[in-house]
Structure formats: C-alpha cells, structure tokens
PDB file of C-alpha atoms in Angstrom:
ATOM      1  CA  MET A 171       0.000   0.000   0.000  1.00 88.00           C
ATOM      2  CA  LYS A 172       2.825   2.409   0.905  1.00 90.00           C
ATOM      3  CA  GLU A 173       4.456   2.170  -2.545  1.00 91.00           C
ATOM      4  CA  THR A 174       1.066   2.460  -4.242  1.00 94.00           C
ATOM      5  CA  LEU A 175       0.275   5.666  -2.358  1.00 95.00           C
ATOM      6  CA  GLU A 176       3.732   7.079  -3.121  1.00 95.00           C
ATOM      7  CA  LEU A 177       3.133   6.448  -6.827  1.00 95.00           C
ATOM      8  CA  ILE A 178      -0.244   8.198  -6.612  1.00 95.00           C
ATOM      9  CA  ASN A 179       1.368  11.140  -4.790  1.00 96.00           C
ATOM     10  CA  SER A 180       3.941  11.375  -7.583  1.00 94.00           C
ATOM     11  CA  LEU A 181       1.104  12.242  -9.989  1.00 93.00           C
ATOM     12  CA  ILE A 182       0.811  15.596  -8.192  1.00 93.00           C
ATOM     13  CA  ASP A 183       4.567  16.232  -8.488  1.00 92.00           C
ATOM     14  CA  GLU A 184       4.427  15.335 -12.192  1.00 90.00           C
ATOM     15  CA  GLY A 185       1.651  17.894 -12.773  1.00 90.00           C
ATOM     16  CA  ILE A 186      -0.971  15.349 -13.844  1.00 89.00           C
ATOM     17  CA  ILE A 187      -3.400  15.885 -10.972  1.00 92.00           C
ATOM     18  CA  LEU A 188      -4.110  18.821  -8.677  1.00 93.00           C
ATOM     19  CA  LYS A 189      -5.680  16.869  -5.873  1.00 95.00           C
ATOM     20  CA  TYR A 190      -6.982  13.384  -5.148  1.00 97.00           C
ATOM     21  CA  ALA A 191      -8.852  11.453  -2.494  1.00 98.00           C
ATOM     22  CA  ILE A 192      -9.262   7.781  -1.728  1.00 97.00           C
ATOM     23  CA  GLY A 193     -12.905   6.750  -2.047  1.00 96.00           C
ATOM     24  CA  GLY A 194     -14.935   3.557  -2.398  1.00 93.00           C
ATOM     25  CA  GLY A 195     -14.354   0.395  -0.403  1.00 92.00           C
ATOM     26  CA  ILE A 196     -10.898   1.331   0.890  1.00 93.00           C
ATOM     27  CA  ALA A 197     -12.156   4.656   2.251  1.00 95.00           C
ATOM     28  CA  CYS A 198     -14.918   2.700   4.008  1.00 93.00           C
ATOM     29  CA  LEU A 199     -12.303   0.288   5.348  1.00 90.00           C
ATOM     30  CA  TYR A 200     -10.531   3.252   6.925  1.00 92.00           C
ATOM     31  CA  TYR A 201     -13.610   4.199   8.950  1.00 92.00           C
ATOM     32  CA  ILE A 202     -15.635   1.017   9.466  1.00 88.00           C
ATOM     33  CA  GLU A 203     -15.203  -2.737   9.760  1.00 82.00           C
ATOM     34  CA  PRO A 204     -13.469  -4.565   6.876  1.00 81.00           C
ATOM     35  CA  THR A 205     -15.586  -5.725   3.951  1.00 81.00           C
ATOM     36  CA  SER A 206     -14.213  -7.291   0.810  1.00 83.00           C
ATOM     37  CA  THR A 207     -13.105  -4.975  -1.954  1.00 87.00           C
ATOM     38  CA  PHE A 208     -10.569  -5.550  -4.707  1.00 89.00           C
ATOM     39  CA  ASP A 209      -9.652  -2.170  -6.093  1.00 90.00           C
ATOM     40  CA  LEU A 210      -8.486   1.172  -4.836  1.00 94.00           C
ATOM     41  CA  ASP A 211     -10.723   3.991  -6.099  1.00 95.00           C
ATOM     42  CA  ILE A 212      -8.973   7.318  -6.475  1.00 96.00           C
ATOM     43  CA  PHE A 213     -11.081  10.382  -7.241  1.00 96.00           C
ATOM     44  CA  VAL A 214      -8.950  12.995  -8.966  1.00 95.00           C
ATOM     45  CA  ILE A 215      -9.071  16.643  -9.954  1.00 93.00           C
ATOM     46  CA  LEU A 216      -6.974  16.840 -13.099  1.00 89.00           C
ATOM     47  CA  ALA A 217      -4.267  19.471 -13.466  1.00 85.00           C
ATOM     48  CA  VAL A 218      -4.599  19.463 -17.234  1.00 78.00           C
ATOM     49  CA  GLU A 219      -7.725  20.337 -19.180  1.00 73.00           C
ATOM     50  CA  GLU A 220      -9.977  17.295 -19.298  1.00 70.00           C
ATOM     51  CA  ASN A 221     -10.248  15.470 -22.603  1.00 72.00           C
ATOM     52  CA  ILE A 222     -14.016  14.814 -22.595  1.00 71.00           C
ATOM     53  CA  LEU A 223     -13.763  11.798 -24.889  1.00 71.00           C
ATOM     54  CA  ASN A 224     -10.846  10.241 -23.032  1.00 77.00           C
ATOM     55  CA  PRO A 225     -10.493  11.724 -19.533  1.00 76.00           C
ATOM     56  CA  LEU A 226      -8.148   8.949 -18.420  1.00 81.00           C
ATOM     57  CA  LYS A 227      -5.607   9.573 -21.182  1.00 83.00           C
ATOM     58  CA  PRO A 228      -3.034  11.280 -18.887  1.00 85.00           C
ATOM     59  CA  PHE A 229      -3.071   8.265 -16.531  1.00 85.00           C
ATOM     60  CA  TYR A 230      -2.668   5.699 -19.288  1.00 86.00           C
ATOM     61  CA  GLU A 231       0.193   7.703 -20.820  1.00 88.00           C
ATOM     62  CA  TRP A 232       1.864   7.979 -17.409  1.00 90.00           C
ATOM     63  CA  ALA A 233       1.365   4.260 -16.699  1.00 89.00           C
ATOM     64  CA  GLU A 234       2.668   3.225 -20.127  1.00 90.00           C
ATOM     65  CA  LYS A 235       5.756   5.377 -19.651  1.00 91.00           C
ATOM     66  CA  LYS A 236       6.379   3.695 -16.284  1.00 89.00           C
ATOM     67  CA  ARG A 237       5.561   0.246 -17.722  1.00 91.00           C
ATOM     68  CA  PHE A 238       2.770  -0.513 -15.286  1.00 90.00           C
ATOM     69  CA  LYS A 239       0.300  -3.226 -16.240  1.00 88.00           C
ATOM     70  CA  PHE A 240      -3.385  -2.684 -16.983  1.00 86.00           C
ATOM     71  CA  LYS A 241      -6.357  -4.868 -16.176  1.00 84.00           C
ATOM     72  CA  ASP A 242      -9.648  -3.647 -17.606  1.00 82.00           C
ATOM     73  CA  GLU A 243     -10.159  -0.130 -16.268  1.00 85.00           C
ATOM     74  CA  HIS A 244      -7.490  -0.583 -13.606  1.00 90.00           C
ATOM     75  CA  ILE A 245      -3.810   0.267 -13.503  1.00 91.00           C
ATOM     76  CA  ILE A 246      -1.856  -2.183 -11.344  1.00 91.00           C
ATOM     77  CA  LEU A 247       0.342  -0.204  -8.978  1.00 92.00           C
ATOM     78  CA  ASN A 248       2.470  -2.483  -6.824  1.00 88.00           C
ATOM     79  CA  THR A 249      -0.017  -5.401  -7.072  1.00 87.00           C
ATOM     80  CA  ILE A 250      -3.032  -3.214  -6.229  1.00 91.00           C
ATOM     81  CA  PRO A 251      -5.582  -2.496  -8.985  1.00 92.00           C
ATOM     82  CA  VAL A 252      -6.145   1.259  -8.942  1.00 94.00           C
ATOM     83  CA  GLN A 253      -9.057   2.940 -10.666  1.00 94.00           C
ATOM     84  CA  PHE A 254      -8.640   6.654 -11.339  1.00 93.00           C
ATOM     85  CA  LEU A 255     -11.951   8.466 -11.492  1.00 93.00           C
ATOM     86  CA  PRO A 256     -11.900  12.116 -12.585  1.00 92.00           C
ATOM     87  CA  VAL A 257     -14.452  13.988 -10.451  1.00 93.00           C
ATOM     88  CA  TYR A 258     -17.704  13.571 -12.366  1.00 91.00           C
ATOM     89  CA  ASN A 259     -20.045  15.977 -10.589  1.00 94.00           C
ATOM     90  CA  ASP A 260     -20.141  18.838  -8.077  1.00 96.00           C
ATOM     91  CA  LEU A 261     -20.625  16.589  -5.045  1.00 97.00           C
ATOM     92  CA  VAL A 262     -17.579  14.409  -5.817  1.00 97.00           C
ATOM     93  CA  LYS A 263     -15.470  17.497  -6.634  1.00 96.00           C
ATOM     94  CA  GLU A 264     -16.464  19.108  -3.329  1.00 97.00           C
ATOM     95  CA  GLY A 265     -15.636  15.835  -1.544  1.00 97.00           C
ATOM     96  CA  VAL A 266     -12.120  15.761  -2.997  1.00 97.00           C
ATOM     97  CA  GLU A 267     -11.579  19.461  -2.243  1.00 97.00           C
ATOM     98  CA  ASN A 268     -12.567  18.855   1.386  1.00 97.00           C
ATOM     99  CA  SER A 269     -10.811  15.523   1.823  1.00 97.00           C
ATOM    100  CA  ARG A 270      -8.850  14.664   4.958  1.00 96.00           C
ATOM    101  CA  LYS A 271      -5.079  14.486   4.990  1.00 96.00           C
ATOM    102  CA  VAL A 272      -4.104  11.282   6.776  1.00 95.00           C
ATOM    103  CA  LYS A 273      -1.041   9.083   7.169  1.00 93.00           C
ATOM    104  CA  ILE A 274      -1.244   5.500   5.969  1.00 91.00           C
ATOM    105  CA  GLN A 275       1.844   3.351   6.471  1.00 89.00           C
ATOM    106  CA  ASP A 276       3.915   6.499   7.088  1.00 91.00           C
ATOM    107  CA  THR A 277       2.779   8.041   3.830  1.00 94.00           C
ATOM    108  CA  ASP A 278       0.747  11.226   3.571  1.00 95.00           C
ATOM    109  CA  THR A 279      -2.426  10.713   1.621  1.00 97.00           C
ATOM    110  CA  PHE A 280      -5.952  12.090   1.247  1.00 97.00           C
ATOM    111  CA  ILE A 281      -9.210  10.325   1.988  1.00 97.00           C
ATOM    112  CA  LEU A 282     -12.823  11.383   1.579  1.00 97.00           C
ATOM    113  CA  SER A 283     -14.363  12.441   4.877  1.00 97.00           C
ATOM    114  CA  PRO A 284     -17.104  10.094   6.143  1.00 96.00           C
ATOM    115  CA  GLU A 285     -19.722  12.829   5.590  1.00 97.00           C
ATOM    116  CA  TYR A 286     -18.890  13.133   1.859  1.00 98.00           C
ATOM    117  CA  LEU A 287     -18.426   9.380   1.554  1.00 97.00           C
ATOM    118  CA  ILE A 288     -21.981   8.843   2.835  1.00 97.00           C
ATOM    119  CA  ALA A 289     -23.370  11.475   0.462  1.00 97.00           C
ATOM    120  CA  ILE A 290     -21.534  10.042  -2.577  1.00 97.00           C
ATOM    121  CA  MET A 291     -22.723   6.520  -1.768  1.00 95.00           C
ATOM    122  CA  LEU A 292     -26.292   7.734  -1.307  1.00 95.00           C
ATOM    123  CA  GLN A 293     -26.044   9.372  -4.719  1.00 95.00           C
ATOM    124  CA  THR A 294     -24.569   6.215  -6.331  1.00 93.00           C
ATOM    125  CA  ASN A 295     -27.301   4.196  -4.574  1.00 91.00           C
ATOM    126  CA  ARG A 296     -26.161   0.645  -5.393  1.00 90.00           C
ATOM    127  CA  ALA A 297     -27.113  -2.074  -2.873  1.00 88.00           C
ATOM    128  CA  LYS A 298     -23.601  -2.204  -1.352  1.00 87.00           C
ATOM    129  CA  ASP A 299     -23.507   1.604  -1.127  1.00 91.00           C
ATOM    130  CA  LYS A 300     -26.729   1.600   0.887  1.00 90.00           C
ATOM    131  CA  ILE A 301     -25.293  -0.923   3.356  1.00 88.00           C
ATOM    132  CA  ARG A 302     -21.985   0.899   3.669  1.00 90.00           C
ATOM    133  CA  SER A 303     -23.588   4.328   4.057  1.00 92.00           C
ATOM    134  CA  LEU A 304     -25.705   3.016   6.936  1.00 91.00           C
ATOM    135  CA  GLN A 305     -22.633   1.407   8.541  1.00 89.00           C
ATOM    136  CA  LEU A 306     -20.739   4.680   8.254  1.00 92.00           C
ATOM    137  CA  TYR A 307     -23.688   6.587   9.685  1.00 92.00           C
ATOM    138  CA  GLU A 308     -23.946   4.263  12.686  1.00 88.00           C
ATOM    139  CA  GLU A 309     -20.314   3.380  13.385  1.00 85.00           C
ATOM    140  CA  THR A 310     -18.303   6.517  12.647  1.00 89.00           C
ATOM    141  CA  PRO A 311     -18.132   9.745  14.612  1.00 90.00           C
ATOM    142  CA  LEU A 312     -19.657  12.274  12.222  1.00 94.00           C
ATOM    143  CA  ASP A 313     -20.052  16.008  11.943  1.00 95.00           C
ATOM    144  CA  LYS A 314     -23.849  15.788  11.797  1.00 95.00           C
ATOM    145  CA  ILE A 315     -24.287  19.471  10.870  1.00 96.00           C
ATOM    146  CA  LEU A 316     -21.896  19.106   7.935  1.00 97.00           C
ATOM    147  CA  LEU A 317     -23.606  15.888   6.837  1.00 97.00           C
ATOM    148  CA  ASP A 318     -27.058  17.532   7.023  1.00 96.00           C
ATOM    149  CA  ASN A 319     -25.839  20.484   4.958  1.00 97.00           C
ATOM    150  CA  ILE A 320     -24.312  18.260   2.269  1.00 97.00           C
ATOM    151  CA  LEU A 321     -27.401  16.045   2.079  1.00 97.00           C
ATOM    152  CA  LYS A 322     -29.716  19.078   1.827  1.00 97.00           C
ATOM    153  CA  LYS A 323     -27.563  20.710  -0.850  1.00 97.00           C
ATOM    154  CA  TYR A 324     -27.634  17.598  -3.047  1.00 97.00           C
ATOM    155  CA  ASN A 325     -31.212  16.467  -2.218  1.00 96.00           C
ATOM    156  CA  LEU A 326     -30.093  13.276  -0.511  1.00 96.00           C
ATOM    157  CA  THR A 327     -31.740  13.670   2.910  1.00 95.00           C
ATOM    158  CA  ASP A 328     -34.701  11.428   2.030  1.00 94.00           C
ATOM    159  CA  ARG A 329     -32.408   8.659   0.797  1.00 93.00           C
ATOM    160  CA  LEU A 330     -30.576   8.497   4.120  1.00 93.00           C
ATOM    161  CA  ASN A 331     -33.839   8.628   6.093  1.00 92.00           C
ATOM    162  CA  ASN A 332     -35.292   5.808   3.990  1.00 89.00           C
ATOM    163  CA  ILE A 333     -32.272   3.600   4.685  1.00 87.00           C
ATOM    164  CA  ILE A 334     -32.379   4.374   8.419  1.00 86.00           C
ATOM    165  CA  ASN A 335     -36.128   3.633   8.542  1.00 85.00           C
ATOM    166  CA  LEU A 336     -35.709   0.358   6.640  1.00 78.00           C
ATOM    167  CA  ASN A 337     -33.238  -0.773   9.281  1.00 68.00           C
ATOM    168  CA  LYS A 338     -35.623  -0.079  12.203  1.00 68.00           C
TER     169      LYS A 338
ATOM    170  CA  MET B 110     -35.016 -16.133  24.532  1.00 52.00           C
ATOM    171  CA  GLU B 111     -34.849 -14.365  27.871  1.00 58.00           C
ATOM    172  CA  ASN B 112     -34.295 -10.645  27.944  1.00 67.00           C
ATOM    173  CA  LYS B 113     -31.034 -11.169  29.852  1.00 69.00           C
ATOM    174  CA  ALA B 114     -29.670 -13.439  27.124  1.00 65.00           C
ATOM    175  CA  ILE B 115     -30.698 -10.996  24.401  1.00 62.00           C
ATOM    176  CA  ASN B 116     -29.024  -8.153  26.267  1.00 67.00           C
ATOM    177  CA  LYS B 117     -25.864 -10.229  26.649  1.00 66.00           C
ATOM    178  CA  LEU B 118     -25.787 -10.993  22.919  1.00 63.00           C
ATOM    179  CA  PHE B 119     -26.371  -7.352  22.086  1.00 62.00           C
ATOM    180  CA  GLU B 120     -23.558  -6.323  24.426  1.00 66.00           C
ATOM    181  CA  GLN B 121     -21.181  -8.782  22.764  1.00 64.00           C
ATOM    182  CA  LYS B 122     -22.145  -7.462  19.340  1.00 62.00           C
ATOM    183  CA  ILE B 123     -21.378  -3.893  20.413  1.00 61.00           C
ATOM    184  CA  ILE B 124     -18.000  -4.964  21.852  1.00 62.00           C
ATOM    185  CA  TYR B 125     -17.221  -6.821  18.609  1.00 61.00           C
ATOM    186  CA  HIS B 126     -18.073  -3.758  16.524  1.00 62.00           C
ATOM    187  CA  LYS B 127     -16.069  -1.404  18.723  1.00 62.00           C
ATOM    188  CA  ASN B 128     -13.054  -3.710  18.525  1.00 65.00           C
ATOM    189  CA  ILE B 129     -13.201  -4.314  14.805  1.00 66.00           C
ATOM    190  CA  VAL B 130     -13.812  -0.638  13.982  1.00 66.00           C
ATOM    191  CA  ASN B 131     -11.015   0.543  16.228  1.00 72.00           C
ATOM    192  CA  ILE B 132      -8.242  -1.768  15.021  1.00 81.00           C
ATOM    193  CA  SER B 133      -5.459  -0.097  13.065  1.00 86.00           C
ATOM    194  CA  PHE B 134      -5.706   0.419   9.307  1.00 87.00           C
ATOM    195  CA  ASP B 135      -2.836  -2.060   8.817  1.00 87.00           C
ATOM    196  CA  GLU B 136      -4.778  -4.719  10.731  1.00 86.00           C
ATOM    197  CA  LYS B 137      -7.818  -3.939   8.610  1.00 86.00           C
ATOM    198  CA  LEU B 138      -5.737  -4.416   5.455  1.00 87.00           C
ATOM    199  CA  LYS B 139      -4.715  -7.862   6.713  1.00 86.00           C
ATOM    200  CA  CYS B 140      -8.412  -8.672   7.292  1.00 84.00           C
ATOM    201  CA  LEU B 141      -9.151  -7.386   3.793  1.00 87.00           C
ATOM    202  CA  ILE B 142      -6.703  -9.829   2.211  1.00 87.00           C
ATOM    203  CA  GLU B 143      -8.289 -12.730   4.098  1.00 85.00           C
ATOM    204  CA  LEU B 144     -11.712 -11.505   2.957  1.00 85.00           C
ATOM    205  CA  GLN B 145     -10.483 -11.278  -0.645  1.00 87.00           C
ATOM    206  CA  LYS B 146      -9.243 -14.886  -0.468  1.00 87.00           C
ATOM    207  CA  LEU B 147     -12.569 -16.069   0.978  1.00 85.00           C
ATOM    208  CA  ASP B 148     -14.503 -14.093  -1.608  1.00 85.00           C
ATOM    209  CA  LEU B 149     -12.540 -15.670  -4.470  1.00 86.00           C
ATOM    210  CA  GLU B 150     -12.895 -19.185  -3.003  1.00 86.00           C
ATOM    211  CA  MET B 151     -16.630 -18.677  -2.672  1.00 84.00           C
ATOM    212  CA  LYS B 152     -16.910 -17.443  -6.248  1.00 84.00           C
ATOM    213  CA  LYS B 153     -14.880 -20.399  -7.533  1.00 84.00           C
ATOM    214  CA  SER B 154     -16.945 -22.922  -5.576  1.00 84.00           C
ATOM    215  CA  THR B 155     -20.225 -21.473  -6.824  1.00 83.00           C
ATOM    216  CA  ASN B 156     -18.952 -20.916 -10.379  1.00 82.00           C
ATOM    217  CA  ARG B 157     -19.589 -17.201 -10.106  1.00 81.00           C
ATOM    218  CA  GLU B 158     -17.850 -14.919 -12.538  1.00 81.00           C
ATOM    219  CA  ILE B 159     -14.438 -13.746 -11.385  1.00 80.00           C
ATOM    220  CA  LYS B 160     -13.537 -10.396 -12.865  1.00 79.00           C
ATOM    221  CA  SER B 161     -10.055 -10.126 -14.251  1.00 75.00           C
ATOM    222  CA  PHE B 162      -9.011  -7.421 -11.795  1.00 75.00           C
ATOM    223  CA  GLU B 163      -9.950  -9.546  -8.800  1.00 78.00           C
ATOM    224  CA  VAL B 164      -6.484 -10.417  -7.657  1.00 77.00           C
ATOM    225  CA  VAL B 165      -5.534 -10.893  -4.042  1.00 79.00           C
ATOM    226  CA  TRP B 166      -3.238  -8.102  -2.984  1.00 80.00           C
ATOM    227  CA  ASN B 167       0.274  -9.142  -2.244  1.00 73.00           C
ATOM    228  CA  LEU B 168       0.867  -6.705   0.588  1.00 67.00           C
ATOM    229  CA  LYS B 169       4.121  -6.819   2.435  1.00 57.00           C
TER     230      LYS B 169
END
C-alpha cells in the first residue's frame, strides 16, 4: 500500500493531478469494519484540461511510460488495482476538495471524509452503497451538521432517512 | 429467549463492533486480504464470474 500511495502522490509532483482522495471500499475500510473490496478507487481533480472523450488519457500515458500493467479499467500499482476516477459531478469534486489528509503506512495521503463518503454513496445508490452508508452513519463519529448540509444541498436527505427507517 | 440473554448478545455485538472498527488500518488491510481470499474461493466454488481485476493483494 505504501508504494502504491507514493506512486499516486507522484502524480501531483508530475503535474498530472491537482488533488486526489481515496474513495470507495478502501475509504470505508478506513472508517468502518473490513468488507471485501478488490480495487483502490482514487477520485482525482486533473491538473490538465480534461479530454471529454478520453479523460483517463493522462493516466494511461503515465502508466505506459512507467511500464505498469493494466487490467480492464485498472492500472496495477504495486499489485493493487487502482481505478482513477476524474471527479464527475459537483458533489464528488467538493468531496475531494474537502478531503482529509491522513497518514497511511507512514505516507501522507488524502481520503474522503465520512460525511462526503456517505453522500456520494447515497447518490450512487447501489445495494452495497446503501449498506456501507448506513454502517458509516452508525459506526463513525460524524459532523452531523456538515452531513445535514451536504445532504440538503444535493437532495439526498430522504435517501438516508429511507435507509435508516428500513433498518428499524 | 430471555431478555437477559438478548441483552448479553447485544452487548457482545457492540463490543465486537467497537473492537473491529477501532483496530489499526494495517490490521484492517490484513483482514481485507483474508476476505479477498474467501470471496474468491466462494466465487470459484459457486462458479460465479471472477472479474479479471480480482487479484488478491500481495501486501508486504
């Protein structure tokens, strides 16, 4: 993991991305109990102007230059399949901009805060996202005011309430 | 089941959750690798599709 994070950090030094944040299953793993996940999702704000038809071009060029392997939509960085996801809407962009700086295995990195992670999963709304968002809501210390504000801003309050009520 | 027994079970569940949530991230990564192995075994045994990126991490 350490080497993988160092490689991701190098993308900032190389001027490919401005900012990034770990999301998805690994971000959940950071806050709640372990559940199986196979890839490392990295939400990124690109430093270069986004190519609408091929937003991942800078990553593939970088990976090819470094001779990293690809598997489907993943780039294998030190055995870990990494999926780079350019921020695709205002909520995800705001989440990356407000991500937390943390240390994992002595390496500085950025991770979505649990409040934004919940909101993004409520927006994605797949079955596993519903379960994980409820786990995060119940098991993680949250800034409830911040969470309320985010959910109101992106019309997600009802989704969270529905999941909480289903679990009662 | 008696109320006492239910309460005891509930207590144990809370302790389990507190312990598992509060372990270090490195310990969680070790759990993740075991979960990945189990997940793959389960998929193999039930002939479920294994996606090509589903490799077990070789973390040092």
